[in-house]
Coordinates of C-alpha atoms in Angstrom, one line a residue:
M1 CA 115.2 160.7 96.7
D2 CA 115.7 157.7 94.6
L3 CA 119.9 158.0 94.2
G4 CA 119.8 155.8 91.7
V5 CA 122.2 153.1 94.2
R6 CA 119.3 150.3 93.5
W7 CA 119.6 147.7 91.3
K8 CA 117.4 144.7 90.4
L9 CA 119.0 141.5 90.0
H10 CA 119.2 140.4 85.9
G11 CA 118.6 136.9 85.6
D12 CA 120.6 134.9 87.5
G13 CA 123.0 137.7 87.7
R14 CA 125.5 134.9 85.2
T15 CA 124.8 135.3 82.1
P16 CA 122.5 137.3 79.8
A17 CA 120.5 135.5 77.5
P18 CA 121.6 135.7 74.0
G19 CA 120.8 139.1 73.0
A20 CA 119.3 140.1 75.9
V21 CA 121.4 143.7 77.2
V22 CA 121.8 144.2 81.6
R23 CA 120.0 147.7 82.1
P24 CA 121.2 150.8 83.9
D25 CA 119.2 149.4 87.2
E26 CA 120.7 145.7 86.5
R27 CA 123.2 144.2 87.7
L28 CA 124.9 140.7 87.8
S29 CA 125.8 138.8 90.7
W30 CA 128.6 141.2 92.8
P31 CA 131.8 139.3 91.7
R32 CA 130.6 139.9 88.3
T33 CA 130.2 143.5 88.4
A34 CA 133.6 144.1 90.8
G35 CA 135.3 142.0 87.5
L36 CA 133.4 144.6 85.0
G37 CA 134.5 147.5 86.8
A38 CA 137.7 147.0 87.2
Q39 CA 137.1 146.2 83.0
H40 CA 136.4 149.3 83.0
V41 CA 139.2 151.3 84.6
V42 CA 141.8 148.9 82.8
A43 CA 139.8 151.0 79.0
M44 CA 140.3 154.2 81.1
F45 CA 144.0 153.3 81.8
G46 CA 145.3 154.4 78.4
A47 CA 144.4 158.4 78.6
S48 CA 143.9 158.6 82.2
F49 CA 147.1 157.7 82.7
V50 CA 148.4 159.8 80.0
A51 CA 147.0 162.6 80.3
P52 CA 148.0 164.4 84.0
V53 CA 151.5 163.2 83.1
L54 CA 151.3 165.7 80.1
M55 CA 150.0 167.9 81.7
G56 CA 152.6 168.2 84.8
L57 CA 150.3 166.7 87.4
D58 CA 150.1 164.0 90.2
P59 CA 149.2 160.5 88.2
N60 CA 147.6 159.2 91.7
L61 CA 145.9 162.1 92.5
A62 CA 144.3 161.8 89.0
I63 CA 143.2 158.5 89.1
M64 CA 141.8 158.8 92.8
M65 CA 139.8 162.0 91.8
S66 CA 138.5 160.6 88.8
G67 CA 136.7 158.0 90.7
V68 CA 135.8 161.1 93.1
A69 CA 134.1 162.5 89.7
T70 CA 132.4 159.2 88.5
I71 CA 130.5 158.7 91.9
V72 CA 129.4 162.4 91.5
F73 CA 128.3 162.2 87.9
L74 CA 126.6 159.0 88.9
L75 CA 124.5 160.6 92.2
A76 CA 123.5 163.8 89.8
T77 CA 122.6 161.8 86.9
R78 CA 120.0 159.6 88.8
G79 CA 121.7 156.4 87.5
R80 CA 120.2 156.8 84.3
V81 CA 123.7 157.4 82.5
P82 CA 126.5 155.1 82.5
S83 CA 129.3 156.7 82.5
Y84 CA 133.5 157.1 83.5
L85 CA 135.0 160.2 84.2
G86 CA 138.6 160.4 83.5
C87 CA 141.1 162.9 82.5
S88 CA 140.4 165.2 79.8
L89 CA 143.1 165.2 77.3
S90 CA 141.5 168.1 75.7
F91 CA 143.4 170.2 78.4
V92 CA 146.5 169.0 77.7
G93 CA 147.7 171.8 75.2
V94 CA 146.2 173.8 77.2
A95 CA 148.3 172.8 79.9
A96 CA 151.9 173.3 77.8
V97 CA 150.8 176.9 76.8
I98 CA 150.3 177.7 80.2
R99 CA 153.4 176.6 81.8
A100 CA 155.1 177.8 79.1
Q101 CA 154.1 180.7 79.7
G102 CA 155.5 180.7 83.2
G103 CA 152.5 178.6 84.6
T104 CA 153.5 176.6 88.1
S105 CA 150.8 173.5 88.3
A106 CA 148.3 175.5 90.5
T107 CA 148.3 178.3 87.5
V108 CA 146.6 175.3 85.5
T109 CA 144.4 173.8 87.6
G110 CA 143.0 177.5 88.7
A111 CA 142.7 178.1 85.0
V112 CA 140.8 174.4 84.2
F113 CA 139.1 175.0 88.2
V114 CA 137.1 178.2 86.2
V115 CA 136.7 175.7 82.9
G116 CA 134.3 173.7 85.1
V117 CA 132.5 176.4 86.5
A118 CA 131.7 177.6 83.2
L119 CA 130.7 173.9 81.9
F120 CA 128.5 173.9 85.2
L121 CA 126.5 176.8 84.4
V122 CA 126.5 175.7 80.2
G123 CA 124.4 172.5 82.3
L124 CA 122.1 175.0 84.0
A125 CA 121.2 176.8 80.6
V126 CA 120.2 173.7 79.3
Q127 CA 118.1 172.2 81.9
R128 CA 116.3 175.6 81.6
F129 CA 116.0 176.2 77.8
G130 CA 116.9 173.0 76.0
A131 CA 119.9 171.8 74.1
R132 CA 119.3 173.8 71.2
I133 CA 120.9 176.7 72.8
I134 CA 124.2 174.6 72.5
H135 CA 124.1 174.5 68.7
A136 CA 122.8 178.0 68.3
T137 CA 125.9 179.2 69.6
M138 CA 128.0 176.3 68.5
P139 CA 127.0 174.9 65.7
P140 CA 129.3 171.9 63.8
I141 CA 131.7 174.3 61.9
V142 CA 132.4 175.9 65.0
T143 CA 132.7 172.8 67.4
G144 CA 134.8 170.7 64.8
A145 CA 137.1 173.9 64.0
V146 CA 138.0 174.5 67.6
V147 CA 138.2 170.3 68.6
M148 CA 140.9 170.1 65.7
L149 CA 143.0 173.2 66.7
I150 CA 142.9 171.5 70.2
G151 CA 144.1 169.0 69.0
F152 CA 146.6 170.0 66.0
N153 CA 147.9 172.4 68.8
L154 CA 149.4 169.8 70.7
A155 CA 152.2 168.7 68.0
P156 CA 155.2 171.2 68.6
V157 CA 155.0 169.7 72.2
T158 CA 155.7 165.6 70.3
A159 CA 157.8 167.2 68.4
S160 CA 160.2 169.1 70.1
T161 CA 159.2 167.9 74.5
Y162 CA 158.9 164.0 73.6
W163 CA 160.2 162.6 70.0
P164 CA 164.2 163.4 70.5
Q165 CA 164.1 161.4 74.0
D166 CA 164.4 158.6 71.8
Q167 CA 163.5 158.5 69.0
W168 CA 163.5 154.4 67.9
T169 CA 161.7 154.2 70.6
A170 CA 158.9 156.8 69.4
L171 CA 159.2 155.3 67.1
L172 CA 158.3 151.8 67.4
V173 CA 155.9 152.6 69.8
M174 CA 154.1 154.8 67.4
L175 CA 154.2 151.3 64.6
F176 CA 153.3 149.4 67.7
T177 CA 150.0 151.5 68.7
G178 CA 148.5 151.8 65.1
L179 CA 148.6 148.3 64.4
A180 CA 146.9 147.7 67.7
V181 CA 144.6 149.9 67.0
V182 CA 143.9 148.7 63.3
C183 CA 144.4 145.5 63.7
L184 CA 142.6 144.6 67.6
R185 CA 139.1 143.9 67.8
G186 CA 136.3 144.2 70.6
F187 CA 137.7 144.9 74.1
W188 CA 141.4 145.4 73.1
S189 CA 140.9 147.8 70.5
R190 CA 139.4 150.2 73.0
V191 CA 143.0 149.7 75.4
A192 CA 145.6 150.1 72.5
I193 CA 146.8 153.1 73.5
F194 CA 147.8 151.9 77.1
L195 CA 149.1 148.1 75.1
G196 CA 151.0 150.8 73.4
L197 CA 152.4 152.2 76.8
V198 CA 153.3 148.6 78.6
F199 CA 154.9 147.9 74.9
G200 CA 157.2 151.0 75.4
Y201 CA 157.8 149.7 79.1
G202 CA 159.2 146.5 77.5
I203 CA 161.5 147.9 74.6
S204 CA 162.9 150.2 76.3
W205 CA 163.9 148.1 79.0
V206 CA 165.0 145.8 76.2
L207 CA 166.9 148.9 74.2
D208 CA 168.8 149.8 77.9
R209 CA 169.8 146.0 78.7
V210 CA 170.9 145.7 74.9
F211 CA 172.7 149.5 74.0
G212 CA 172.7 150.4 77.7
R213 CA 172.4 154.3 78.6
I214 CA 171.4 157.0 75.3
H215 CA 172.8 160.1 74.9
S216 CA 170.1 162.6 74.4
V217 CA 167.8 164.9 75.9
D218 CA 166.4 164.1 79.1
A219 CA 162.7 164.8 80.6
S220 CA 164.4 168.4 82.0
G221 CA 165.3 169.1 78.0
K222 CA 169.5 168.8 79.1
V223 CA 171.7 166.8 77.5
T224 CA 173.1 163.3 78.7
D225 CA 173.5 159.6 79.1
H226 CA 170.3 158.2 80.9
W227 CA 168.7 155.5 81.1
R228 CA 165.7 155.3 79.3
L229 CA 163.6 153.1 81.5
D230 CA 164.3 154.8 85.5
L231 CA 162.8 152.6 88.3
S232 CA 164.4 153.8 90.8
G233 CA 161.2 155.8 92.4
V234 CA 159.5 152.8 91.8
A235 CA 161.7 151.2 94.6
D236 CA 161.4 154.8 96.9
A237 CA 157.9 154.7 96.9
D238 CA 155.1 153.2 99.7
W239 CA 152.7 151.4 98.6
I240 CA 150.2 153.2 101.0
G241 CA 149.8 156.8 101.3
L242 CA 148.1 160.0 99.8
P243 CA 148.4 161.5 96.9
T244 CA 150.2 165.2 96.6
F245 CA 147.1 167.8 97.0
H246 CA 147.9 171.6 96.1
G247 CA 145.3 174.4 96.1
P248 CA 144.7 176.5 92.6
S249 CA 146.2 179.8 91.5
F250 CA 143.8 182.0 89.5
E251 CA 145.7 184.0 86.6
W252 CA 143.6 185.9 84.2
S253 CA 146.0 185.4 80.6
A254 CA 145.6 180.8 81.6
I255 CA 141.7 181.6 82.0
L256 CA 141.2 182.5 78.4
V257 CA 143.9 180.0 77.3
A258 CA 142.0 177.1 79.1
L259 CA 138.3 178.8 78.5
P260 CA 137.8 177.5 74.8
V261 CA 138.4 173.9 76.4
V262 CA 134.6 174.2 77.6
I263 CA 133.7 173.7 73.5
A264 CA 135.3 170.6 73.2
L265 CA 133.5 168.9 77.0
V266 CA 129.9 170.3 75.4
A267 CA 130.3 168.2 72.8
E268 CA 131.7 165.3 74.4
N269 CA 129.1 164.9 77.2
A270 CA 126.1 165.4 74.4
G271 CA 127.9 162.9 72.2
H272 CA 127.7 160.1 74.8
V273 CA 124.6 161.3 76.5
K274 CA 122.9 160.4 72.9
A275 CA 125.1 157.2 72.3
V276 CA 123.8 156.1 75.7
G277 CA 120.4 156.3 75.5
E278 CA 120.6 154.8 71.9
M279 CA 122.3 151.7 73.1
T280 CA 120.2 151.5 75.9
G281 CA 117.3 151.9 74.8
D282 CA 115.8 155.0 76.8
P283 CA 115.8 158.2 76.3
L284 CA 118.7 160.3 77.8
D285 CA 117.4 164.1 76.3
D286 CA 116.4 165.4 80.1
K287 CA 119.9 164.2 81.1
L288 CA 121.7 166.5 79.1
G289 CA 122.0 169.0 80.6
T290 CA 122.1 167.6 84.1
A291 CA 125.1 165.2 82.7
I292 CA 127.0 168.6 81.7
S293 CA 126.5 170.1 84.8
A294 CA 127.9 167.2 86.9
D295 CA 130.7 166.9 84.3
G296 CA 131.1 170.8 85.4
V297 CA 130.8 169.2 89.1
G298 CA 133.7 166.8 89.3
S299 CA 135.9 168.8 87.2
M300 CA 135.9 172.0 90.3
L301 CA 136.6 168.9 92.8
S302 CA 139.6 167.4 91.3
T303 CA 141.0 170.7 90.5
A304 CA 140.2 172.5 93.8
V305 CA 142.4 169.8 95.7
G306 CA 145.6 169.6 92.1
G307 CA 144.1 167.3 89.8
P308 CA 143.1 167.3 86.2
P309 CA 140.1 168.4 85.1
N310 CA 137.7 165.0 83.9
T311 CA 135.4 163.9 81.1
T312 CA 132.7 161.1 79.9
Y313 CA 135.5 158.5 78.4
S314 CA 134.5 156.9 75.2
E315 CA 136.7 154.1 76.2
N316 CA 134.1 152.7 78.2
I317 CA 131.3 153.2 76.0
G318 CA 133.5 150.7 73.9
V319 CA 133.0 148.4 76.5
M320 CA 129.4 148.7 77.6
A321 CA 128.9 148.0 73.6
A322 CA 131.9 144.9 74.0
T323 CA 129.7 143.3 77.3
R324 CA 126.2 145.2 76.6
V325 CA 126.2 145.0 80.2
Y326 CA 125.3 148.8 81.2
S327 CA 124.8 148.5 85.2
T328 CA 125.7 152.3 86.8
A329 CA 126.6 148.8 89.4
A330 CA 130.0 148.2 87.6
Y331 CA 130.7 152.1 87.4
W332 CA 130.5 152.4 91.2
A333 CA 132.9 149.2 91.4
A334 CA 134.9 150.9 89.0
A335 CA 135.5 154.0 90.9
G336 CA 136.1 151.9 94.1
F337 CA 139.3 150.9 92.2
A338 CA 139.7 154.4 90.9
L339 CA 140.1 155.0 95.0
L340 CA 141.9 152.5 95.4
F341 CA 144.6 153.3 92.8
G342 CA 144.7 156.6 94.3
V343 CA 146.0 155.9 97.8
C344 CA 149.0 153.8 96.2
P345 CA 152.2 156.4 95.7
K346 CA 154.2 153.1 94.2
F347 CA 151.1 152.3 91.2
G348 CA 151.9 156.4 90.6
A349 CA 155.4 156.1 90.5
V350 CA 154.9 153.6 87.7
V351 CA 153.3 156.0 86.0
A352 CA 156.0 158.8 86.3
A353 CA 158.3 156.7 85.1
I354 CA 157.3 156.4 81.4
P355 CA 160.4 157.3 79.3
G356 CA 159.5 160.3 76.7
G357 CA 160.2 157.9 74.2
V358 CA 156.8 155.9 75.0
L359 CA 155.4 159.3 75.0
G360 CA 156.9 160.9 71.7
G361 CA 155.1 157.0 70.5
I362 CA 151.9 157.8 71.3
T363 CA 151.4 160.8 71.5
V364 CA 151.5 161.3 67.9
I365 CA 149.2 159.3 67.0
L366 CA 146.8 160.6 70.2
Y367 CA 147.3 163.7 69.3
G368 CA 146.2 163.8 66.0
M369 CA 143.4 161.6 67.1
I370 CA 141.9 164.5 69.5
G371 CA 142.4 167.3 65.8
L372 CA 140.8 164.6 63.5
L373 CA 138.0 164.3 66.0
G374 CA 136.9 167.5 64.6
A375 CA 136.9 166.1 61.0
Q376 CA 134.7 163.7 62.5
I377 CA 131.9 166.3 64.0
W378 CA 131.5 168.1 60.5
I379 CA 131.1 164.9 58.5
N380 CA 129.0 163.5 60.8
A381 CA 127.5 166.8 60.7
E382 CA 127.1 166.9 56.5
V383 CA 128.9 170.3 56.8
D384 CA 129.5 172.2 53.5
L385 CA 133.0 173.6 53.3
R386 CA 132.2 174.6 50.0
N387 CA 130.3 177.5 51.7
P388 CA 132.5 180.0 52.4
L389 CA 130.0 181.3 55.4
N390 CA 131.2 177.7 56.7
L391 CA 135.3 177.6 54.9
V392 CA 136.6 181.3 56.2
P393 CA 136.6 181.6 60.3
A394 CA 137.4 177.7 60.4
A395 CA 140.4 178.2 58.9
A396 CA 141.3 181.3 60.1
G397 CA 141.2 179.5 63.6
I398 CA 142.1 176.5 62.8
I399 CA 145.9 177.8 61.6
I400 CA 145.8 181.0 63.8
G401 CA 145.5 178.2 66.5
V402 CA 148.2 175.5 64.7
G403 CA 150.4 178.0 64.5
N404 CA 150.1 179.8 68.0
V405 CA 149.7 182.9 65.9
S406 CA 149.6 186.1 69.0
L407 CA 147.3 189.8 69.3
E408 CA 149.2 192.2 71.6
F409 CA 147.2 194.1 74.0
G410 CA 149.9 196.4 75.7
D411 CA 152.5 195.6 77.4
N412 CA 150.6 193.0 79.6
F413 CA 148.2 191.1 77.8
S414 CA 147.8 188.7 74.5
L415 CA 145.5 185.9 73.3
S416 CA 147.7 183.6 71.4
G417 CA 146.7 179.7 70.6
I418 CA 144.1 178.3 71.1
A419 CA 142.3 181.3 73.0
L420 CA 142.9 183.5 69.7
G421 CA 141.4 180.7 67.7
T422 CA 138.5 179.8 69.0
L423 CA 137.5 183.9 69.3
V424 CA 137.9 184.5 66.0
V425 CA 136.3 181.2 65.4
I426 CA 133.0 181.5 66.8
T427 CA 132.9 185.8 66.4
G428 CA 134.2 184.9 62.9
Y429 CA 131.1 182.6 62.0
H430 CA 128.2 184.6 63.9
A431 CA 129.7 188.2 62.3
L432 CA 129.4 186.6 58.7
R433 CA 126.9 185.4 59.2
A434 CA 124.8 188.5 60.0
F435 CA 125.7 189.8 57.1
A436 CA 125.7 186.8 55.0
P437 CA 123.6 186.4 51.5
A438 CA 120.2 184.6 52.6
H439 CA 121.2 181.3 50.1
L440 CA 124.7 181.0 51.9
K441 CA 122.6 180.6 55.1
T442 CA 119.8 178.0 53.8
Q443 CA 122.8 175.7 52.4
A444 CA 122.9 173.7 55.6
P445 CA 121.1 173.2 58.9
L446 CA 122.3 175.7 61.7
L447 CA 121.3 172.8 64.3
D448 CA 122.9 169.0 63.4
E449 CA 121.2 165.8 63.9
G450 CA 121.7 165.5 67.3
T451 CA 120.3 168.9 67.7
S452 CA 117.2 168.0 65.8
R453 CA 116.5 165.0 68.1
Y454 CA 116.9 166.8 71.5
D455 CA 114.7 170.3 70.1
E456 CA 111.9 167.6 69.2
G457 CA 112.0 165.8 72.5
D458 CA 112.1 168.7 73.9
Q459 CA 108.9 170.5 71.8
R460 CA 106.7 166.9 72.7
A461 CA 107.6 167.8 76.9
K462 CA 106.1 171.3 76.5
S463 CA 102.9 170.3 74.0

């Protein structure tokens, strides 16, 4: 059985010729491959460090399980889809809602485990019936609206939890990160979030030396005098040791909050597979279902031991685009580095020490970017918001999701925020479509450009 773990040496193994690309089944010399792997780990640092901290989960375990999930993904796709699976930011809002309802870390990981199961099943369905089933049930207007409400639902977390801890540091980090995203080029623009973290560490240390302790709310929500940057936990942490594991706990209220994120993960995977296929020149339509299922399995493995869910990372697509090296050997190297970081508690302590003000500055941009990805989906698919069939369900669902509107069912059950907003968008769109006049249904195609391409491939395969 070909598991995609054999690579041909590209050229002399040193530098690709001008205009040449290193294909997924090729590699450079092992030292250069290891260096590229380390670069992929750095590329995913920003989001994969921030996400578990924001979700209240162990960052060491998150990094370790991202390596495990990446290995699972590479084996499942037989080395044809170069990708790194890092901690998904789409679940940050879900975790915040579950914890606000009194949920624990086990409740969070239990809810996300079920999402992993759902994602796995969606992948199996795509393998069986083709990508058309995704876009028939979740056309771009629905997908974009759900991604948007997931991102914007996070706004209160920044406003009430992180920003107040140190507003001036938050402002400086926001400005620096924004400049890094816009002004830097190539690889450095891809790690702008990571650079923002480094800058935040530095400026927090400087402000502590110049102005002393700050009087504000701390991470627990109490108003105290405290250092902006507290590295006492780093000194006490061991260099080598296993992360903290815990089992999941399953509660229906938490599961219903988390399930809508399946839509965002399906959209991320479909976009990733399409982008990689275009860059490598290898049509990967037949691997879409496998990629989605592998992502689901990786998330199940991670959350089963207390880690966060995983998803394909666009940051690493940027690294491939910049280097023109698509070798999956580099991703195996990246997974190896992630496993090593996972067994270094001191590394986890450094991540856990990120000051609240630094997170405030970064999340202002990060959460907004997540939400605006929904608008990008609409733009790419040329969704016509003048059409009331598109406008009404999206408008209602987004306001419910962002405003955290609740719908009570007796004393013990309710739907609110992300879950209710997603339900309104999906059911509202299809219900309205069933009753809408014909001219509203034909103004815009149901399937987006990417799906049309997948469907054409399916038809060719059947003919």
